[in-house]
Amino acid sequence: MKDSLDFFKKIKDNYSVLLGTQKTIILFFDGKNVTSNQSINLYDLEKGSFSRSLVNTAKEFSIRWHCKALVGIDEMLFIINKPYNFIKKYRNTASDIVSITSQEIFSYFNNIYQNKNMYFHAKVFAINIDKVELFLKYQLSRWTNVLLQYYLKKNGYDTHNLKFVDMKRIVTETGIYNNLIPLFRNGLLIQNRKYYDFSKYVNGNFEEFVFSFNVQLPTNVQKVDIEDF
């Protein structure tokens, strides 16, 4: 019997990745099927909307976990540079952390989200602290691209065969995109209850961004002829 228990414990341990306290822990939550859901408008910041609930949830857990939070598109990321207390609370295996924190995120988010329950894909991984800056640049590049595509799709463009440079030309021509708040262009960074333009933060500008939910939402743009490019 003991041999059997040891055998199954080894199988279980093979799927229990230890994270430890020496590296930066990154928690990633991605709203399920959000951008493909026609009933969800990411530009809506009314009380109970998806984006407002996402920002408020990210802010809440950045306070609880004493860490940076990133918000962009339908995603939240938490960057925990000193994870000792976090590991102490949630244990040090990836499966423990994902299973427990995802339930906490689900509960808090759906308590303020005024729609059907939203589910999140959750991941956790660890990187060396000297790689955090590189990770932030990667995340900024990714969100800038996806948010640009989302904006164009919302305004009737087929972005499937468009290169990034062409998409930038289109939004420059239409003129509205650059007036959007950072959340809609490249994401927000939240730390110590304060908001920062994610793009500026990554590029060394740590000036606080005064974020308000009472902003003018983007309107439909006059389409330009892609062939002109």
PDB file of C-alpha atoms in Angstrom:
ATOM      1  CA  MET A   1       0.000   0.000   0.000  1.00  0.00           C
ATOM      2  CA  LYS A   2       2.823   2.363   0.870  1.00  0.00           C
ATOM      3  CA  ASP A   3       4.454   1.719  -2.514  1.00  0.00           C
ATOM      4  CA  SER A   4       1.191   2.635  -4.223  1.00  0.00           C
ATOM      5  CA  LEU A   5       0.912   5.878  -2.251  1.00  0.00           C
ATOM      6  CA  ASP A   6       4.490   6.806  -3.101  1.00  0.00           C
ATOM      7  CA  PHE A   7       3.833   6.048  -6.770  1.00  0.00           C
ATOM      8  CA  PHE A   8       0.818   8.351  -6.979  1.00  0.00           C
ATOM      9  CA  LYS A   9       2.527  11.041  -4.920  1.00  0.00           C
ATOM     10  CA  LYS A  10       5.347  11.103  -7.477  1.00  0.00           C
ATOM     11  CA  ILE A  11       2.816  11.517 -10.286  1.00  0.00           C
ATOM     12  CA  LYS A  12       1.156  14.365  -8.413  1.00  0.00           C
ATOM     13  CA  ASP A  13       4.508  16.027  -7.704  1.00  0.00           C
ATOM     14  CA  ASN A  14       5.378  15.932 -11.405  1.00  0.00           C
ATOM     15  CA  TYR A  15       2.509  18.336 -12.013  1.00  0.00           C
ATOM     16  CA  SER A  16       3.284  20.574  -9.034  1.00  0.00           C
ATOM     17  CA  VAL A  17       5.780  23.129 -10.304  1.00  0.00           C
ATOM     18  CA  LEU A  18       7.519  24.925  -7.444  1.00  0.00           C
ATOM     19  CA  LEU A  19       7.880  28.683  -7.830  1.00  0.00           C
ATOM     20  CA  GLY A  20       9.909  29.654  -4.749  1.00  0.00           C
ATOM     21  CA  THR A  21      10.609  33.150  -3.425  1.00  0.00           C
ATOM     22  CA  GLN A  22      13.799  34.104  -5.271  1.00  0.00           C
ATOM     23  CA  LYS A  23      12.179  35.113  -8.551  1.00  0.00           C
ATOM     24  CA  THR A  24       9.467  37.532  -9.606  1.00  0.00           C
ATOM     25  CA  ILE A  25       6.059  35.879  -9.830  1.00  0.00           C
ATOM     26  CA  ILE A  26       3.712  36.920 -12.619  1.00  0.00           C
ATOM     27  CA  LEU A  27       0.006  36.121 -12.441  1.00  0.00           C
ATOM     28  CA  PHE A  28      -1.986  36.365 -15.659  1.00  0.00           C
ATOM     29  CA  PHE A  29      -5.794  36.481 -15.978  1.00  0.00           C
ATOM     30  CA  ASP A  30      -7.473  36.628 -19.378  1.00  0.00           C
ATOM     31  CA  GLY A  31     -11.230  37.098 -19.735  1.00  0.00           C
ATOM     32  CA  LYS A  32     -12.738  34.192 -21.631  1.00  0.00           C
ATOM     33  CA  ASN A  33     -14.126  34.985 -25.114  1.00  0.00           C
ATOM     34  CA  VAL A  34     -14.331  38.713 -24.389  1.00  0.00           C
ATOM     35  CA  THR A  35     -13.096  40.313 -27.607  1.00  0.00           C
ATOM     36  CA  SER A  36     -15.249  37.996 -29.713  1.00  0.00           C
ATOM     37  CA  ASN A  37     -18.353  38.755 -27.642  1.00  0.00           C
ATOM     38  CA  GLN A  38     -20.385  41.374 -29.528  1.00  0.00           C
ATOM     39  CA  SER A  39     -22.293  42.314 -26.375  1.00  0.00           C
ATOM     40  CA  ILE A  40     -19.112  43.513 -24.638  1.00  0.00           C
ATOM     41  CA  ASN A  41     -17.724  46.912 -25.570  1.00  0.00           C
ATOM     42  CA  LEU A  42     -14.266  47.398 -24.069  1.00  0.00           C
ATOM     43  CA  TYR A  43     -14.683  51.161 -24.457  1.00  0.00           C
ATOM     44  CA  ASP A  44     -17.637  51.159 -22.060  1.00  0.00           C
ATOM     45  CA  LEU A  45     -16.590  52.459 -18.622  1.00  0.00           C
ATOM     46  CA  GLU A  46     -20.018  52.695 -17.045  1.00  0.00           C
ATOM     47  CA  LYS A  47     -20.511  51.176 -13.611  1.00  0.00           C
ATOM     48  CA  GLY A  48     -20.781  47.401 -13.928  1.00  0.00           C
ATOM     49  CA  SER A  49     -19.140  47.297 -17.371  1.00  0.00           C
ATOM     50  CA  PHE A  50     -16.401  44.832 -18.208  1.00  0.00           C
ATOM     51  CA  SER A  51     -13.539  47.335 -18.474  1.00  0.00           C
ATOM     52  CA  ARG A  52     -14.495  49.232 -15.331  1.00  0.00           C
ATOM     53  CA  SER A  53     -14.813  45.980 -13.392  1.00  0.00           C
ATOM     54  CA  LEU A  54     -11.440  44.838 -14.755  1.00  0.00           C
ATOM     55  CA  VAL A  55      -9.656  48.029 -13.656  1.00  0.00           C
ATOM     56  CA  ASN A  56     -11.264  47.950 -10.221  1.00  0.00           C
ATOM     57  CA  THR A  57     -10.400  44.280  -9.737  1.00  0.00           C
ATOM     58  CA  ALA A  58      -6.790  44.859 -10.767  1.00  0.00           C
ATOM     59  CA  LYS A  59      -6.511  47.788  -8.375  1.00  0.00           C
ATOM     60  CA  GLU A  60      -8.003  45.796  -5.498  1.00  0.00           C
ATOM     61  CA  PHE A  61      -5.645  42.850  -5.881  1.00  0.00           C
ATOM     62  CA  SER A  62      -2.600  45.035  -6.441  1.00  0.00           C
ATOM     63  CA  ILE A  63      -3.360  46.389  -2.946  1.00  0.00           C
ATOM     64  CA  ARG A  64      -3.967  42.948  -1.436  1.00  0.00           C
ATOM     65  CA  TRP A  65      -0.829  41.453  -2.958  1.00  0.00           C
ATOM     66  CA  HIS A  66       1.378  44.571  -2.621  1.00  0.00           C
ATOM     67  CA  CYS A  67       2.398  44.499  -6.260  1.00  0.00           C
ATOM     68  CA  LYS A  68       2.145  46.148  -9.659  1.00  0.00           C
ATOM     69  CA  ALA A  69      -0.936  45.391 -11.739  1.00  0.00           C
ATOM     70  CA  LEU A  70      -1.225  45.775 -15.496  1.00  0.00           C
ATOM     71  CA  VAL A  71      -4.570  46.163 -17.262  1.00  0.00           C
ATOM     72  CA  GLY A  72      -5.091  46.000 -21.005  1.00  0.00           C
ATOM     73  CA  ILE A  73      -7.664  44.643 -23.448  1.00  0.00           C
ATOM     74  CA  ASP A  74      -9.404  41.866 -21.461  1.00  0.00           C
ATOM     75  CA  GLU A  75      -6.401  40.963 -19.306  1.00  0.00           C
ATOM     76  CA  MET A  76      -4.928  41.587 -15.870  1.00  0.00           C
ATOM     77  CA  LEU A  77      -1.350  40.831 -14.889  1.00  0.00           C
ATOM     78  CA  PHE A  78       0.171  41.046 -11.432  1.00  0.00           C
ATOM     79  CA  ILE A  79       3.920  41.389 -10.972  1.00  0.00           C
ATOM     80  CA  ILE A  80       5.067  40.309  -7.524  1.00  0.00           C
ATOM     81  CA  ASN A  81       8.723  41.153  -7.025  1.00  0.00           C
ATOM     82  CA  LYS A  82       8.953  40.095  -3.383  1.00  0.00           C
ATOM     83  CA  PRO A  83       6.723  37.018  -3.201  1.00  0.00           C
ATOM     84  CA  TYR A  84       7.619  35.679   0.259  1.00  0.00           C
ATOM     85  CA  ASN A  85       4.311  36.638   1.929  1.00  0.00           C
ATOM     86  CA  PHE A  86       2.386  35.742  -1.200  1.00  0.00           C
ATOM     87  CA  ILE A  87       3.939  32.261  -1.295  1.00  0.00           C
ATOM     88  CA  LYS A  88       3.360  31.873   2.429  1.00  0.00           C
ATOM     89  CA  LYS A  89      -0.346  32.525   1.905  1.00  0.00           C
ATOM     90  CA  TYR A  90      -0.946  30.509  -1.263  1.00  0.00           C
ATOM     91  CA  ARG A  91       1.851  27.910  -1.045  1.00  0.00           C
ATOM     92  CA  ASN A  92       4.617  27.617  -3.590  1.00  0.00           C
ATOM     93  CA  THR A  93       3.238  25.418  -6.346  1.00  0.00           C
ATOM     94  CA  ALA A  94       1.828  26.862  -9.555  1.00  0.00           C
ATOM     95  CA  SER A  95      -1.314  24.728  -9.288  1.00  0.00           C
ATOM     96  CA  ASP A  96      -2.078  25.937  -5.739  1.00  0.00           C
ATOM     97  CA  ILE A  97      -1.613  29.574  -6.693  1.00  0.00           C
ATOM     98  CA  VAL A  98      -3.679  29.396  -9.878  1.00  0.00           C
ATOM     99  CA  SER A  99      -6.541  27.425  -8.341  1.00  0.00           C
ATOM    100  CA  ILE A 100      -6.954  29.698  -5.320  1.00  0.00           C
ATOM    101  CA  THR A 101      -6.265  33.129  -6.831  1.00  0.00           C
ATOM    102  CA  SER A 102      -8.498  32.463  -9.837  1.00  0.00           C
ATOM    103  CA  GLN A 103     -11.399  31.775  -7.470  1.00  0.00           C
ATOM    104  CA  GLU A 104     -10.707  35.023  -5.615  1.00  0.00           C
ATOM    105  CA  ILE A 105     -10.530  36.975  -8.865  1.00  0.00           C
ATOM    106  CA  PHE A 106     -13.723  35.344 -10.135  1.00  0.00           C
ATOM    107  CA  SER A 107     -15.613  36.149  -6.945  1.00  0.00           C
ATOM    108  CA  TYR A 108     -14.525  39.784  -6.698  1.00  0.00           C
ATOM    109  CA  PHE A 109     -14.928  40.591 -10.397  1.00  0.00           C
ATOM    110  CA  ASN A 110     -18.379  39.086 -10.774  1.00  0.00           C
ATOM    111  CA  ASN A 111     -19.591  40.813  -7.638  1.00  0.00           C
ATOM    112  CA  ILE A 112     -19.188  44.174  -9.408  1.00  0.00           C
ATOM    113  CA  TYR A 113     -19.696  43.090 -13.027  1.00  0.00           C
ATOM    114  CA  GLN A 114     -23.321  43.617 -14.074  1.00  0.00           C
ATOM    115  CA  ASN A 115     -23.624  40.840 -16.609  1.00  0.00           C
ATOM    116  CA  LYS A 116     -23.388  37.068 -16.827  1.00  0.00           C
ATOM    117  CA  ASN A 117     -20.568  35.523 -14.837  1.00  0.00           C
ATOM    118  CA  MET A 118     -17.192  36.126 -16.457  1.00  0.00           C
ATOM    119  CA  TYR A 119     -14.595  33.362 -16.390  1.00  0.00           C
ATOM    120  CA  PHE A 120     -10.854  33.829 -16.662  1.00  0.00           C
ATOM    121  CA  HIS A 121      -8.018  31.787 -18.066  1.00  0.00           C
ATOM    122  CA  ALA A 122      -5.301  31.889 -15.407  1.00  0.00           C
ATOM    123  CA  LYS A 123      -1.567  31.280 -15.593  1.00  0.00           C
ATOM    124  CA  VAL A 124       1.357  31.819 -13.263  1.00  0.00           C
ATOM    125  CA  PHE A 125       5.070  31.743 -13.922  1.00  0.00           C
ATOM    126  CA  ALA A 126       8.311  33.065 -12.463  1.00  0.00           C
ATOM    127  CA  ILE A 127      11.105  35.059 -14.078  1.00  0.00           C
ATOM    128  CA  ASN A 128      14.395  36.453 -12.858  1.00  0.00           C
ATOM    129  CA  ILE A 129      14.004  39.965 -11.478  1.00  0.00           C
ATOM    130  CA  ASP A 130      16.477  41.314 -14.040  1.00  0.00           C
ATOM    131  CA  LYS A 131      14.087  40.167 -16.800  1.00  0.00           C
ATOM    132  CA  VAL A 132      11.081  42.142 -15.522  1.00  0.00           C
ATOM    133  CA  GLU A 133      11.882  45.254 -17.555  1.00  0.00           C
ATOM    134  CA  LEU A 134      12.158  43.175 -20.725  1.00  0.00           C
ATOM    135  CA  PHE A 135       8.845  41.486 -19.916  1.00  0.00           C
ATOM    136  CA  LEU A 136       7.147  44.880 -19.504  1.00  0.00           C
ATOM    137  CA  LYS A 137       8.403  45.956 -22.932  1.00  0.00           C
ATOM    138  CA  TYR A 138       7.124  42.727 -24.445  1.00  0.00           C
ATOM    139  CA  GLN A 139       3.710  43.213 -22.840  1.00  0.00           C
ATOM    140  CA  LEU A 140       3.523  46.829 -23.998  1.00  0.00           C
ATOM    141  CA  SER A 141       4.306  45.846 -27.592  1.00  0.00           C
ATOM    142  CA  ARG A 142       1.703  43.086 -27.510  1.00  0.00           C
ATOM    143  CA  TRP A 143      -1.081  45.236 -26.059  1.00  0.00           C
ATOM    144  CA  THR A 144      -0.348  48.179 -28.352  1.00  0.00           C
ATOM    145  CA  ASN A 145      -0.774  45.899 -31.347  1.00  0.00           C
ATOM    146  CA  VAL A 146      -3.929  44.145 -30.131  1.00  0.00           C
ATOM    147  CA  LEU A 147      -5.637  47.345 -28.945  1.00  0.00           C
ATOM    148  CA  LEU A 148      -4.925  48.938 -32.297  1.00  0.00           C
ATOM    149  CA  GLN A 149      -6.542  45.992 -34.068  1.00  0.00           C
ATOM    150  CA  TYR A 150      -9.531  46.120 -31.714  1.00  0.00           C
ATOM    151  CA  TYR A 151     -10.076  49.822 -32.446  1.00  0.00           C
ATOM    152  CA  LEU A 152      -9.972  49.283 -36.208  1.00  0.00           C
ATOM    153  CA  LYS A 153     -12.269  46.255 -36.090  1.00  0.00           C
ATOM    154  CA  LYS A 154     -14.771  48.257 -34.033  1.00  0.00           C
ATOM    155  CA  ASN A 155     -14.742  50.786 -36.858  1.00  0.00           C
ATOM    156  CA  GLY A 156     -15.328  48.301 -39.653  1.00  0.00           C
ATOM    157  CA  TYR A 157     -11.825  47.506 -40.870  1.00  0.00           C
ATOM    158  CA  ASP A 158     -10.656  44.025 -41.796  1.00  0.00           C
ATOM    159  CA  THR A 159      -7.251  43.859 -40.105  1.00  0.00           C
ATOM    160  CA  HIS A 160      -6.456  40.288 -41.107  1.00  0.00           C
ATOM    161  CA  ASN A 161      -3.956  41.225 -43.812  1.00  0.00           C
ATOM    162  CA  LEU A 162      -2.892  44.609 -42.464  1.00  0.00           C
ATOM    163  CA  LYS A 163       0.636  45.159 -41.217  1.00  0.00           C
ATOM    164  CA  PHE A 164       1.190  47.115 -38.012  1.00  0.00           C
ATOM    165  CA  VAL A 165       2.649  50.069 -39.906  1.00  0.00           C
ATOM    166  CA  ASP A 166      -0.466  50.242 -42.100  1.00  0.00           C
ATOM    167  CA  MET A 167      -2.756  50.152 -39.077  1.00  0.00           C
ATOM    168  CA  LYS A 168      -0.795  53.022 -37.528  1.00  0.00           C
ATOM    169  CA  ARG A 169      -1.183  55.036 -40.729  1.00  0.00           C
ATOM    170  CA  ILE A 170      -4.935  54.502 -40.721  1.00  0.00           C
ATOM    171  CA  VAL A 171      -5.422  55.717 -37.160  1.00  0.00           C
ATOM    172  CA  THR A 172      -3.106  58.655 -37.801  1.00  0.00           C
ATOM    173  CA  GLU A 173      -5.248  59.602 -40.776  1.00  0.00           C
ATOM    174  CA  THR A 174      -8.510  59.334 -38.839  1.00  0.00           C
ATOM    175  CA  GLY A 175      -7.072  61.357 -35.961  1.00  0.00           C
ATOM    176  CA  ILE A 176      -9.185  60.033 -33.077  1.00  0.00           C
ATOM    177  CA  TYR A 177      -7.093  57.120 -31.833  1.00  0.00           C
ATOM    178  CA  ASN A 178      -4.291  59.182 -30.293  1.00  0.00           C
ATOM    179  CA  ASN A 179      -6.834  61.027 -28.142  1.00  0.00           C
ATOM    180  CA  LEU A 180      -7.954  57.841 -26.426  1.00  0.00           C
ATOM    181  CA  ILE A 181      -6.951  57.361 -22.796  1.00  0.00           C
ATOM    182  CA  PRO A 182      -3.968  55.032 -22.184  1.00  0.00           C
ATOM    183  CA  LEU A 183      -6.217  52.137 -21.142  1.00  0.00           C
ATOM    184  CA  PHE A 184      -7.545  51.971 -24.705  1.00  0.00           C
ATOM    185  CA  ARG A 185      -4.210  52.519 -26.491  1.00  0.00           C
ATOM    186  CA  ASN A 186      -1.574  50.547 -24.599  1.00  0.00           C
ATOM    187  CA  GLY A 187      -2.859  49.736 -21.116  1.00  0.00           C
ATOM    188  CA  LEU A 188      -2.591  50.969 -17.548  1.00  0.00           C
ATOM    189  CA  LEU A 189      -0.141  50.194 -14.763  1.00  0.00           C
ATOM    190  CA  ILE A 190      -1.453  50.347 -11.198  1.00  0.00           C
ATOM    191  CA  GLN A 191       0.744  50.560  -8.103  1.00  0.00           C
ATOM    192  CA  ASN A 192       0.119  51.838  -4.562  1.00  0.00           C
ATOM    193  CA  ARG A 193      -3.421  52.892  -5.535  1.00  0.00           C
ATOM    194  CA  LYS A 194      -2.071  55.090  -8.336  1.00  0.00           C
ATOM    195  CA  TYR A 195      -2.463  54.819 -12.105  1.00  0.00           C
ATOM    196  CA  TYR A 196       0.253  55.197 -14.740  1.00  0.00           C
ATOM    197  CA  ASP A 197       0.260  55.345 -18.516  1.00  0.00           C
ATOM    198  CA  PHE A 198       1.839  51.957 -19.211  1.00  0.00           C
ATOM    199  CA  SER A 199       3.716  53.160 -22.292  1.00  0.00           C
ATOM    200  CA  LYS A 200       5.210  56.170 -20.511  1.00  0.00           C
ATOM    201  CA  TYR A 201       6.093  54.066 -17.463  1.00  0.00           C
ATOM    202  CA  VAL A 202       8.006  51.531 -19.538  1.00  0.00           C
ATOM    203  CA  ASN A 203       9.895  54.383 -21.189  1.00  0.00           C
ATOM    204  CA  GLY A 204      10.956  55.921 -17.871  1.00  0.00           C
ATOM    205  CA  ASN A 205       8.202  58.480 -17.243  1.00  0.00           C
ATOM    206  CA  PHE A 206       6.769  57.668 -13.816  1.00  0.00           C
ATOM    207  CA  GLU A 207       4.352  60.590 -13.632  1.00  0.00           C
ATOM    208  CA  GLU A 208       1.019  59.582 -12.121  1.00  0.00           C
ATOM    209  CA  PHE A 209      -1.884  59.440 -14.571  1.00  0.00           C
ATOM    210  CA  VAL A 210      -5.122  60.920 -13.256  1.00  0.00           C
ATOM    211  CA  PHE A 211      -7.542  58.230 -14.325  1.00  0.00           C
ATOM    212  CA  SER A 212     -11.281  58.805 -14.398  1.00  0.00           C
ATOM    213  CA  PHE A 213     -14.129  56.579 -15.501  1.00  0.00           C
ATOM    214  CA  ASN A 214     -15.957  59.683 -16.736  1.00  0.00           C
ATOM    215  CA  VAL A 215     -14.250  59.946 -20.103  1.00  0.00           C
ATOM    216  CA  GLN A 216     -15.599  60.477 -23.589  1.00  0.00           C
ATOM    217  CA  LEU A 217     -15.851  57.195 -25.400  1.00  0.00           C
ATOM    218  CA  PRO A 218     -14.449  56.869 -28.934  1.00  0.00           C
ATOM    219  CA  THR A 219     -16.928  57.550 -31.704  1.00  0.00           C
ATOM    220  CA  ASN A 220     -17.087  55.975 -35.131  1.00  0.00           C
ATOM    221  CA  VAL A 221     -14.427  57.276 -37.478  1.00  0.00           C
ATOM    222  CA  GLN A 222     -14.676  58.186 -41.128  1.00  0.00           C
ATOM    223  CA  LYS A 223     -13.090  55.286 -42.947  1.00  0.00           C
ATOM    224  CA  VAL A 224     -10.112  55.945 -45.147  1.00  0.00           C
ATOM    225  CA  ASP A 225      -9.168  54.033 -48.255  1.00  0.00           C
ATOM    226  CA  ILE A 226      -6.565  51.413 -47.338  1.00  0.00           C
ATOM    227  CA  GLU A 227      -5.425  51.339 -50.961  1.00  0.00           C
ATOM    228  CA  ASP A 228      -4.033  54.838 -50.453  1.00  0.00           C
ATOM    229  CA  PHE A 229      -1.313  53.336 -48.327  1.00  0.00           C
TER     230      PHE A 229
END
